[in-house]
Every structure is written in C-alpha cells, then in structure tokens.
Short mmCIF file of C-alpha atoms in Angstrom, two decimals:
data_model
loop_
_atom_site.label_atom_id
_atom_site.label_comp_id
_atom_site.label_asym_id
_atom_site.label_seq_id
_atom_site.Cartn_x
_atom_site.Cartn_y
_atom_site.Cartn_z
CA MET E 1 242.80 106.73 244.52
CA VAL E 2 246.11 108.44 243.73
CA SER E 3 247.25 107.69 240.19
CA PRO E 4 250.63 106.04 239.62
CA VAL E 5 253.68 108.14 238.85
CA ARG E 6 254.88 107.33 235.36
CA VAL E 7 258.69 107.49 234.95
CA TRP E 8 260.72 106.99 231.76
CA LEU E 9 264.42 106.01 231.58
CA ASN E 10 265.98 106.17 228.11
CA ARG E 11 268.94 104.03 227.03
CA THR E 12 270.36 103.92 230.52
CA TYR E 13 272.97 101.76 232.25
CA ALA E 14 272.07 98.20 233.22
CA GLU E 15 272.75 99.09 236.88
CA ASN E 16 269.69 101.33 236.84
CA VAL E 17 267.48 98.28 237.31
CA PHE E 18 268.19 99.05 240.98
CA PHE E 19 267.16 102.68 240.47
CA MET E 20 263.86 101.28 239.21
CA ASP E 21 263.55 98.92 242.18
CA GLN E 22 263.98 101.81 244.61
CA LEU E 23 261.31 103.88 242.87
CA ARG E 24 258.85 101.04 243.34
CA ARG E 25 259.88 100.57 246.99
CA ASN E 26 259.41 104.23 247.86
CA PRO E 27 258.64 105.11 251.50
CA ALA E 28 255.37 106.80 250.52
CA ASP E 29 254.14 103.49 249.08
CA ARG E 30 253.16 105.43 245.96
CA ALA E 31 252.46 103.36 242.87
CA VAL E 32 255.14 103.86 240.20
CA GLU E 33 254.99 102.65 236.61
CA ILE E 34 258.26 102.61 234.70
CA HIS E 35 258.75 102.90 230.96
CA ALA E 36 262.16 102.03 229.51
CA THR E 37 263.64 102.33 226.04
CA HIS E 38 266.98 101.05 224.80
CA GLY E 39 268.88 100.18 221.66
CA ASP E 40 269.81 96.72 222.99
CA PRO E 41 266.94 94.23 223.15
CA ASP E 42 268.87 92.32 225.83
CA SER E 43 269.24 95.26 228.20
CA PRO E 44 267.90 94.16 231.61
CA VAL E 45 266.21 97.54 232.09
CA LEU E 46 263.70 96.56 229.39
CA ALA E 47 262.70 93.44 231.32
CA ALA E 48 262.56 95.32 234.62
CA ALA E 49 260.23 98.02 233.24
CA ASP E 50 256.44 97.86 233.14
CA THR E 51 256.48 98.87 229.48
CA ALA E 52 259.41 98.87 227.11
CA GLU E 53 260.36 99.64 223.52
CA LEU E 54 263.44 99.42 221.35
CA GLU E 55 264.69 102.86 220.34
CA PRO E 56 265.14 103.72 216.67
CA GLU E 57 268.76 103.91 215.57
CA GLY E 58 270.41 106.72 213.66
CA LEU E 59 268.31 109.62 214.92
CA SER E 60 269.96 113.02 215.03
CA PRO E 61 269.73 114.89 218.36
CA ALA E 62 266.85 116.95 216.92
CA GLY E 63 265.13 113.80 215.66
CA TYR E 64 265.57 112.20 219.07
CA VAL E 65 263.87 115.17 220.73
CA GLU E 66 260.83 114.64 218.51
CA TYR E 67 260.88 110.93 219.33
CA ALA E 68 261.08 111.70 223.06
CA LEU E 69 258.24 114.22 222.97
CA ASP E 70 256.08 111.63 221.22
CA GLN E 71 256.97 108.99 223.83
CA CYS E 72 256.04 111.34 226.68
CA ALA E 73 252.70 112.30 225.13
CA ARG E 74 251.81 108.75 224.09
CA ARG E 75 252.88 107.14 227.37
CA GLY E 76 251.65 109.86 229.74
CA ILE E 77 255.12 110.29 231.26
CA HIS E 78 255.27 112.41 234.43
CA VAL E 79 259.06 112.30 234.95
CA PHE E 80 261.67 111.69 232.25
CA VAL E 81 265.23 110.73 233.35
CA PRO E 82 267.28 111.36 230.17
CA ARG E 83 270.75 109.94 229.59
CA LEU E 84 271.10 109.66 225.81
CA HIS E 85 271.07 113.09 224.09
CA GLN E 86 270.66 114.82 227.43
CA ALA E 87 271.98 118.17 226.13
CA ALA E 88 269.50 118.30 223.25
CA LEU E 89 266.58 117.22 225.42
CA VAL E 90 267.05 119.75 228.23
CA ALA E 91 267.14 122.56 225.65
CA HIS E 92 263.45 121.72 225.00
CA ARG E 93 262.36 121.58 228.64
CA ALA E 94 259.44 123.96 228.04
CA GLU E 95 258.01 121.67 225.37
CA PHE E 96 258.19 118.67 227.69
CA GLU E 97 256.55 120.67 230.48
CA ALA E 98 253.76 121.63 228.08
CA ALA E 99 253.23 117.90 227.51
CA GLY E 100 253.01 117.34 231.28
CA THR E 101 256.50 115.86 231.64
CA ALA E 102 259.17 117.04 234.09
CA LEU E 103 262.80 116.47 233.08
CA LEU E 104 264.94 115.03 235.86
CA ALA E 105 268.08 116.76 234.56
CA PRO E 106 269.96 120.06 234.95
CA PRO E 107 269.31 123.12 232.77
CA PRO E 108 271.12 123.39 229.41
CA GLU E 109 273.78 125.81 230.71
CA ALA E 110 274.91 123.33 233.37
CA VAL E 111 274.96 120.38 230.97
CA ALA E 112 277.03 122.39 228.47
CA VAL E 113 279.77 123.18 231.02
CA PHE E 114 280.40 119.53 231.83
CA GLN E 115 280.16 118.02 228.34
CA ASP E 116 283.79 118.97 227.70
CA LYS E 117 286.30 118.08 230.43
CA VAL E 118 288.62 120.97 229.53
CA VAL E 119 285.80 123.50 229.83
CA ALA E 120 284.71 121.84 233.07
CA TYR E 121 288.21 121.91 234.61
CA GLU E 122 288.64 125.57 233.75
CA ALA E 123 285.21 126.46 235.16
CA VAL E 124 285.56 124.65 238.48
CA ARG E 125 289.14 125.86 238.98
CA ALA E 126 287.82 129.41 238.62
CA VAL E 127 285.52 128.88 241.63
CA GLY E 128 288.28 127.41 243.79
CA VAL E 129 287.95 123.66 243.31
CA PRO E 130 291.37 121.95 242.86
CA VAL E 131 291.93 120.14 239.55
CA PRO E 132 294.90 118.05 238.39
CA PRO E 133 297.41 119.36 235.85
CA TRP E 134 296.06 118.69 232.36
CA TRP E 135 296.90 119.23 228.71
CA ARG E 136 294.66 119.02 225.67
CA VAL E 137 296.42 117.21 222.81
CA ARG E 138 295.43 116.50 219.21
CA THR E 139 298.59 115.14 217.56
CA ALA E 140 301.32 112.60 218.17
CA ASP E 141 303.98 115.28 218.67
CA GLU E 142 301.85 117.06 221.29
CA LEU E 143 301.27 113.79 223.11
CA VAL E 144 304.97 112.91 223.23
CA ALA E 145 305.86 116.39 224.52
CA VAL E 146 303.31 116.18 227.34
CA VAL E 147 304.27 112.62 228.32
CA GLU E 148 307.91 113.64 228.55
CA GLU E 149 307.01 116.67 230.67
CA LEU E 150 304.92 114.59 233.08
CA GLU E 151 307.58 111.90 233.33
CA GLY E 152 310.17 114.61 233.99
CA ARG E 153 308.07 115.68 236.98
CA GLY E 154 307.98 112.10 238.25
CA HIS E 155 304.40 111.32 237.17
CA ARG E 156 302.85 108.52 235.14
CA ALA E 157 300.95 109.89 232.11
CA CYS E 158 297.44 108.83 231.15
CA PHE E 159 294.91 110.08 228.63
CA LYS E 160 291.18 109.95 227.93
CA PRO E 161 288.74 111.62 225.52
CA ALA E 162 288.04 115.27 226.35
CA SER E 163 284.35 114.45 225.95
CA GLY E 164 283.06 111.13 227.21
CA ALA E 165 281.79 109.21 230.22
CA GLY E 166 282.33 106.03 232.15
CA GLY E 167 286.10 105.78 231.70
CA VAL E 168 285.67 104.90 228.01
CA GLY E 169 288.94 105.45 226.15
CA PHE E 170 291.07 105.79 229.28
CA ARG E 171 294.64 104.52 228.89
CA MET E 172 297.89 104.71 230.87
CA VAL E 173 301.10 105.30 228.93
CA THR E 174 303.97 102.87 229.47
CA ARG E 175 307.51 102.86 228.10
CA ALA E 176 307.70 99.07 228.25
CA PRO E 177 307.81 97.55 224.73
CA PHE E 178 304.82 95.54 223.60
CA SER E 179 305.39 91.90 224.55
CA LEU E 180 303.64 88.78 225.78
CA ALA E 181 303.40 90.48 229.15
CA HIS E 182 300.65 92.63 227.62
CA LEU E 183 298.80 89.55 226.37
CA ASN E 184 298.91 87.41 229.50
CA GLY E 185 296.20 87.70 232.10
CA PHE E 186 293.39 90.22 231.98
CA PRO E 187 293.38 93.14 229.51
CA SER E 188 295.15 96.17 230.92
CA PRO E 189 294.61 99.90 230.38
CA GLU E 190 298.39 100.22 229.84
CA VAL E 191 299.51 100.93 226.28
CA PRO E 192 303.10 101.41 225.02
CA LEU E 193 303.79 104.97 223.89
CA PRO E 194 305.27 103.95 220.48
CA LEU E 195 302.02 102.13 219.58
CA VAL E 196 299.95 105.19 220.48
CA VAL E 197 302.22 107.45 218.44
CA GLU E 198 302.03 105.11 215.46
CA ALA E 199 298.23 105.01 215.65
CA LEU E 200 297.99 108.80 215.90
CA ARG E 201 300.23 109.35 212.89
CA ALA E 202 298.23 106.86 210.84
CA ALA E 203 294.89 108.43 211.81
CA GLU E 204 293.03 110.46 209.23
CA GLU E 205 291.84 113.04 211.76
CA PRO E 206 293.32 114.53 214.93
CA VAL E 207 292.17 113.24 218.30
CA ASP E 208 290.81 115.33 221.15
CA TRP E 209 292.41 113.93 224.32
CA LEU E 210 292.98 115.13 227.83
CA VAL E 211 296.43 114.10 229.11
CA MET E 212 297.13 114.24 232.83
CA PRO E 213 299.10 112.53 235.60
CA ARG E 214 297.84 109.24 236.95
CA LEU E 215 295.68 109.99 239.99
CA GLU E 216 295.71 107.83 243.09
CA GLN E 217 293.06 106.18 245.24
CA PRO E 218 290.80 106.54 247.04
CA GLU E 219 288.26 107.58 244.46
CA VAL E 220 285.26 109.31 246.00
CA SER E 221 282.01 109.79 244.07
CA VAL E 222 279.71 112.30 245.71
CA ASP E 223 276.04 111.86 244.80
CA CYS E 224 274.16 115.16 245.00
CA LEU E 225 270.47 116.04 244.88
CA THR E 226 270.02 119.73 244.11
CA GLY E 227 266.81 121.73 243.85
CA PRO E 228 265.88 124.29 241.19
CA ASP E 229 266.79 126.94 243.77
CA ASP E 230 270.45 125.75 243.48
CA ARG E 231 270.42 124.41 247.04
CA VAL E 232 271.76 120.92 247.67
CA ARG E 233 269.27 118.68 249.46
CA LEU E 234 271.53 115.61 249.75
CA ALA E 235 275.26 114.91 249.40
CA VAL E 236 276.86 111.55 250.25
CA GLY E 237 280.28 110.29 249.18
CA ARG E 238 280.89 106.73 248.02
CA THR E 239 284.50 105.64 248.45
CA LYS E 240 286.34 103.20 246.18
CA ASN E 241 289.69 101.71 247.05
CA GLY E 242 290.28 98.63 244.92
CA ARG E 243 287.46 96.21 245.60
CA ARG E 244 286.52 97.79 248.93
CA ARG E 245 283.69 100.31 248.89
CA GLY E 246 282.30 102.49 251.64
CA PHE E 247 280.70 105.85 252.44
CA THR E 248 281.90 109.21 253.72
CA LEU E 249 280.47 112.53 254.88
CA HIS E 250 283.86 114.21 255.20
CA GLU E 251 283.81 117.85 254.10
CA ARG E 252 287.06 117.51 252.13
CA TRP E 253 284.92 115.65 249.55
CA LEU E 254 281.40 116.97 250.16
CA GLY E 255 282.35 120.65 250.38
CA PRO E 256 283.77 120.93 246.82
CA ALA E 257 280.94 118.77 245.44
CA ARG E 258 278.29 121.04 246.99
CA LEU E 259 280.11 124.10 245.68
CA ILE E 260 280.08 122.69 242.13
CA ALA E 261 276.44 121.59 242.28
CA GLU E 262 275.20 124.91 243.66
CA THR E 263 277.45 127.22 241.60
CA PHE E 264 276.66 125.60 238.26
CA GLY E 265 273.02 124.69 238.95
CA LEU E 266 273.34 120.91 238.70
CA HIS E 267 269.65 120.48 239.44
CA HIS E 268 268.26 117.08 240.39
CA LEU E 269 270.78 114.22 240.49
CA SER E 270 274.47 114.65 239.72
CA ASN E 271 277.70 112.88 240.61
CA VAL E 272 281.03 114.58 241.33
CA GLN E 273 284.16 112.38 241.33
CA PHE E 274 287.48 113.02 243.03
CA ARG E 275 290.84 111.28 243.32
CA MET E 276 294.10 112.10 245.04
CA PHE E 277 296.93 114.10 243.47
CA GLY E 278 299.72 113.97 245.98
CA ASP E 279 298.18 114.67 249.38
CA ARG E 280 295.04 116.51 248.25
CA PRO E 281 291.76 115.61 246.54
CA VAL E 282 291.30 116.94 243.01
CA LEU E 283 288.31 116.84 240.69
CA MET E 284 288.29 113.93 238.27
CA ASP E 285 284.88 114.19 236.58
CA VAL E 286 281.34 115.54 236.90
CA ASN E 287 278.28 113.63 235.68
CA THR E 288 275.09 115.61 235.08
CA ARG E 289 273.01 112.45 235.47
CA PRO E 290 272.31 109.86 238.19
CA ALA E 291 275.35 107.67 238.75
CA GLY E 292 275.08 103.95 238.04
CA GLY E 293 275.98 103.27 241.68
CA LEU E 294 273.42 105.66 243.16
CA HIS E 295 271.34 102.76 244.47
CA GLN E 296 274.17 101.89 246.86
CA LEU E 297 273.05 104.79 249.09
CA ALA E 298 270.24 102.47 250.17
CA LEU E 299 272.89 100.97 252.49
CA CYS E 300 272.80 104.33 254.32
CA GLY E 301 269.00 104.32 254.62
CA VAL E 302 268.47 106.79 251.74
CA ASN E 303 266.17 106.38 248.74
CA ALA E 304 267.74 109.00 246.46
CA PRO E 305 265.80 108.07 243.28
CA TRP E 306 262.45 108.60 244.96
CA ALA E 307 263.56 111.90 246.56
CA ALA E 308 264.64 113.07 243.09
CA VAL E 309 261.30 112.14 241.52
CA ARG E 310 259.46 114.01 244.28
CA LEU E 311 261.61 117.07 243.64
CA ALA E 312 260.98 116.88 239.88
CA LEU E 313 257.23 116.79 240.55
CA GLY E 314 257.44 119.91 242.74
CA ASP E 315 257.12 118.03 246.03
CA ASP E 316 260.28 119.27 247.76
CA PRO E 317 261.63 116.58 250.13
CA GLY E 318 263.65 119.18 252.06
CA GLU E 319 267.18 118.61 253.27
CA LEU E 320 267.95 114.90 253.53
CA THR E 321 270.40 113.31 255.94
CA THR E 322 271.61 109.75 256.16
CA PRO E 323 270.30 108.05 259.31
CA PHE E 324 273.54 106.01 259.38
CA LEU E 325 276.55 105.21 257.21
CA GLY E 326 276.58 101.73 255.75
CA GLN E 327 279.49 99.42 256.43
CA ASP E 328 282.15 98.61 253.86
CA TYR E 329 281.00 96.39 251.01
CA ALA E 330 281.96 94.93 247.64
CA VAL E 331 280.12 95.04 244.32
CA VAL E 332 279.48 91.68 242.66
CA SER E 333 277.49 90.44 239.68
CA GLY E 334 274.01 89.02 240.03
CA PRO E 335 271.32 87.65 237.69
CA ARG E 336 268.57 89.77 236.20
CA SER E 337 265.75 88.62 233.93
CA LEU E 338 265.68 89.45 230.23
CA ARG E 339 262.76 89.74 227.87
CA PRO E 340 261.97 86.53 225.97
CA VAL E 341 263.81 85.99 222.70
CA PRO E 342 261.10 86.13 220.01
CA LEU E 343 260.95 83.43 217.37
CA PRO E 344 260.72 84.29 213.68
CA HIS E 345 257.22 84.28 212.26
CA GLN E 346 256.33 80.75 211.13
CA ARG E 347 255.33 79.94 207.56
CA THR E 348 251.56 80.22 207.19
CA GLU E 349 251.34 79.96 203.42
CA PRO E 350 251.50 76.63 201.58
CA PRO E 351 254.68 75.83 199.63
CA GLY E 352 254.98 78.20 196.72
CA GLY E 353 253.05 80.98 198.50
CA PRO E 354 254.46 84.31 199.69
CA ALA E 355 257.79 84.09 201.52
CA PRO E 356 257.58 84.30 205.31
CA THR E 357 258.85 87.37 207.13
CA THR E 358 261.01 87.40 210.21
CA GLY E 359 260.22 89.63 213.15
CA ALA E 360 263.01 89.08 215.66
CA VAL E 361 263.69 92.76 216.08
CA SER E 362 260.22 94.15 215.58
CA ALA E 363 258.78 91.74 218.11
CA SER E 364 261.33 92.86 220.67
CA ALA E 365 260.33 96.44 220.03
CA SER E 366 256.60 95.99 220.39
CA PRO E 367 255.22 98.68 222.71
CA SER E 368 253.44 98.14 226.00
CA PRO E 369 253.79 94.39 226.58
CA SER E 370 250.69 92.83 228.05
CA PRO E 371 250.66 91.59 231.66
CA SER E 372 251.13 88.04 230.41
CA ALA E 373 254.11 89.11 228.31
CA SER E 374 255.59 90.92 231.29
CA ALA E 375 255.19 87.83 233.40
CA SER E 376 256.90 85.80 230.73
CA ALA E 377 259.75 88.31 230.64
CA GLN E 378 260.21 88.02 234.38
CA ALA E 379 260.68 84.28 234.08
CA SER E 380 263.16 84.40 231.23
CA ALA E 381 266.90 83.76 231.39
CA PRO E 382 268.90 86.01 233.76
CA SER E 383 271.67 88.47 232.89
CA PRO E 384 274.50 89.72 235.10
CA ALA E 385 274.21 93.22 236.54
CA SER E 386 275.93 94.99 239.38
CA ALA E 387 274.48 94.29 242.80
CA VAL E 388 275.64 95.24 246.26
CA ALA E 389 276.56 92.26 248.40
CA PRO E 390 278.38 91.78 251.73
CA ALA E 391 282.08 91.39 251.13
CA PRO E 392 282.84 88.55 253.56
CA ALA E 393 279.44 86.92 253.88
CA PRO E 394 278.70 83.50 252.31
CA ALA E 395 276.66 83.50 249.14
CA PRO E 396 272.89 83.29 249.73
CA SER E 397 270.79 80.43 248.51
CA PRO E 398 269.83 80.86 244.87
CA ALA E 399 266.41 82.31 244.18
CA PRO E 400 263.82 80.17 242.39
CA ALA E 401 264.01 80.26 238.61
CA SER E 402 260.62 81.96 238.49
CA ALA E 403 261.71 84.87 240.70
CA PRO E 404 260.69 88.26 239.24
CA ALA E 405 263.19 90.78 237.94
CA SER E 406 262.95 92.76 241.17
CA ALA E 407 264.45 89.80 243.05
CA GLY E 408 267.97 90.85 242.09
CA ARG E 409 268.10 93.66 244.67
CA PRO E 410 271.02 94.84 246.78
CA ALA E 411 271.59 92.36 249.57
CA ALA E 412 272.10 93.30 253.18
CA VAL E 413 275.68 94.17 254.00
CA ALA E 414 277.63 92.45 256.74
CA PRO E 415 280.66 93.96 258.51
CA VAL E 416 284.02 93.59 256.83
CA ALA E 417 286.43 92.34 259.46
CA GLY E 418 289.48 92.04 257.24
CA PRO E 419 290.77 92.26 253.67
CA VAL E 420 288.34 91.33 250.94
CA GLY E 421 290.72 89.48 248.63
CA ALA E 422 292.74 90.87 245.78
CA PRO E 423 291.64 94.20 244.33
CA ALA E 424 289.48 93.94 241.25
CA PRO E 425 290.91 95.36 237.99
CA ASP E 426 290.34 99.11 238.15
CA HIS E 427 291.19 102.14 236.07
CA PRO E 428 293.67 104.00 238.24
CA ALA E 429 292.52 107.41 237.11
CA ALA E 430 289.07 106.98 235.62
CA GLY E 431 287.00 104.00 236.69
CA ALA E 432 283.76 102.53 235.42
CA PRO E 433 280.56 104.58 235.76
CA ALA E 434 280.09 105.56 239.38
#
C-alpha cells in the first residue's frame, strides 16, 4: 500500500481550505494527510486539517525556523507550503530536505526580489515587463510633492506599504474634506490628504510607502506553476472586474507572467498580478506563494495544488493545459466548520483546595486530535470563507448541520447571461489576496 502524502500549511489564508480539499480530491486518488498550524484558534484551516496545532507567538524568524524543523520531523511532513516567514524558511531548504521535507516555495534569491515592491518593480522593468510610474516616500513633504505631480498629470494618487501583501494598507488620496460622506455606507479606501499629512507629521518614525497612480480594471492574476528547471508548467489568468470573475489565456497577460516566473526562478506556485495603466497592462504585484484564489482554477478542470505537490516530490507533471475555460462566476461566502470551543477545566478539588486552572488556549493547541475529536470538529459551528458559486443561479439547499468541513467546496458554475448586480467593494489598485 502506498503511504499517504503528508502536507503542512502554516498560518495560511482561510481560503486555503479549498486548497486542502483539492489535495484530497487528487486525480491519482492518492491518500493525503494535512497538518495545519495557525495563530488563530478559530481559523477554518485548523478544522479542515487532519491534525492541527496553535503556533507559538512572538518567535523570531530564526526561532520559527527551529519550530518548523521540529514540526516536520515530529509530524513526518513530506511537503511544507510556507506562508509565514517564507524568506527565513527557504534559506534553510537543505536542512528541511535532510529531514525528508520538500519546501513548496521558491529559492531565497527569488523570494528576496519580491519582498520589496520597489526592488521588484526595478527588477522586472529591467527585463522588459511594463510597470506603472511609482515613487517611494517616507515623509509628509515627499507625499504631498508626489500627489501634486500625479494630479498634475491627470491621475488619482494612491499609496500602499512598499513591503506587504493582500492590499493591506492600500489607500486612495482624495482632496475632499473629511465629512459625513466618509462615514455613511461601507468603509472606503479613500482618505483625505490633509489627514494623511497630519498623521505622518505626528508619527515618531518615517513610513515606507509606494505612491503611484490609481490603476484601472480589469485586474488579472496569473497563477503559475514553475519547475526547478525554471520552466513554467502551467499559467492561467483569473480576471476580476468588479464582482464578475473569469479566466483568460491571452498572451498579453500570460507572456509577462511567464517571463517573470522563468527569469527570477519562481519555482512551484506563484501569482503575478496586473492592472491597466491607460491602454496597456502593467505589473501590480508578485506573490511568491499560492494565491488564495488558486482553487478557482478547478472551474477550468485543473487541480493546481496537486500538480504542485507532485512537482515538489520530484514527480514532474509535465506541461499542463486547461481542458476548457470556465464560465464567468462570482465569489460568495459560505460556511466552514470550526474546531470546538474548549471549556475551562472544571473544579476537581473540594472548596478550599488548589485553585482550578483554565485551559481554553492550551486545549485548542493540543497536537494531533484524535479521530473522535476530528469528527466533533467537523460538526461544530460554521465560519464564512470564500467559495466559488454561480453568479445567477439560485442558492442551493442548505447542507445538513452534520456535514463535514469538506462540504463547503466550490459549487458548479452556471452561465452568466447578464449583469451580476452591483459591483462588490473593491480596491481599485490593490485588491484582496488573489
């Protein structure tokens, strides 16, 4: 009997419950056991995993490497998909390989290029990939000067951290004074320039921001699978235009993404994001990890997570093509199970004896839950997570309350015959994790 493949995901996005589902539903029908760790006891990835632990807080990158090596040795991990402290972990690839663990991540040189957006923009521009105009600012005076220059060219200014992911910290600058208009309705990424300037001048340390013109839709995220020989095995673009999502194989998007993946050695899974500046696509961001929306490629008949695990294990899947392109769709929330909330330890001593202890956190972090505990976790209260659902189709009948965590899988997608309602709130230049 072939032994199960043991895969570990550390402190990953909630959407990767679908990554886990696809590993288990692999076309080879190979048994897969998934270990997950996280800092949040209510992360749905902990409930979806076969074994789970809470991660210790406050570890330095070097301390986290030691923690990760111990996890791999203790859990018999074959493939580790690192998100947290990826740069530190890939620098110790040889030590993980000695422990029998393959890292599903690029080499350190590739990760280093794309940790800083300024370094990344300069590097990709040097190989011929178009990038938007950008300025690195650290002070209020620098910000004002750049905003005025962009506005003088007819652009809307926006800014985001030079190092970061997932659109965190993205804001669009407005000249409108702060008023009730900013407090009505949903929160907006717009922020009045005077408030930003005031905050910068009151700050104790300079910021490190990238300021650039507001980029336009569509946004296209190209998911790439690249081998250790720097050759891309798979490249598919996912389009985003408001609420409407779709797929593309157009070379105006895939060509630059392949060039980046192959030139910089973005081995295994990466995600290259583009938006429009005027009439041409420009690079927005590069993720050296699997995108949160990678599972959506299942709508094109592709199981990218499993192909990546095969590649990490040395079983090259060869060049992959999509048998078809899925129809347009929308992303909606769906329920996922959580692990049970543990109760504090009950008093076992008579009155006057030793004080009872509470174990709410330690119980959540107990390693390797038993099969009965896993079954209990599957039946616990659900939590929203992104799922792919047909845009115009009626909602399906609710699943039974005892449905397992894997029940919250991407639904089949029906054709979109017309508009899909009002666009969902979206960052115009840097959206949520792709």
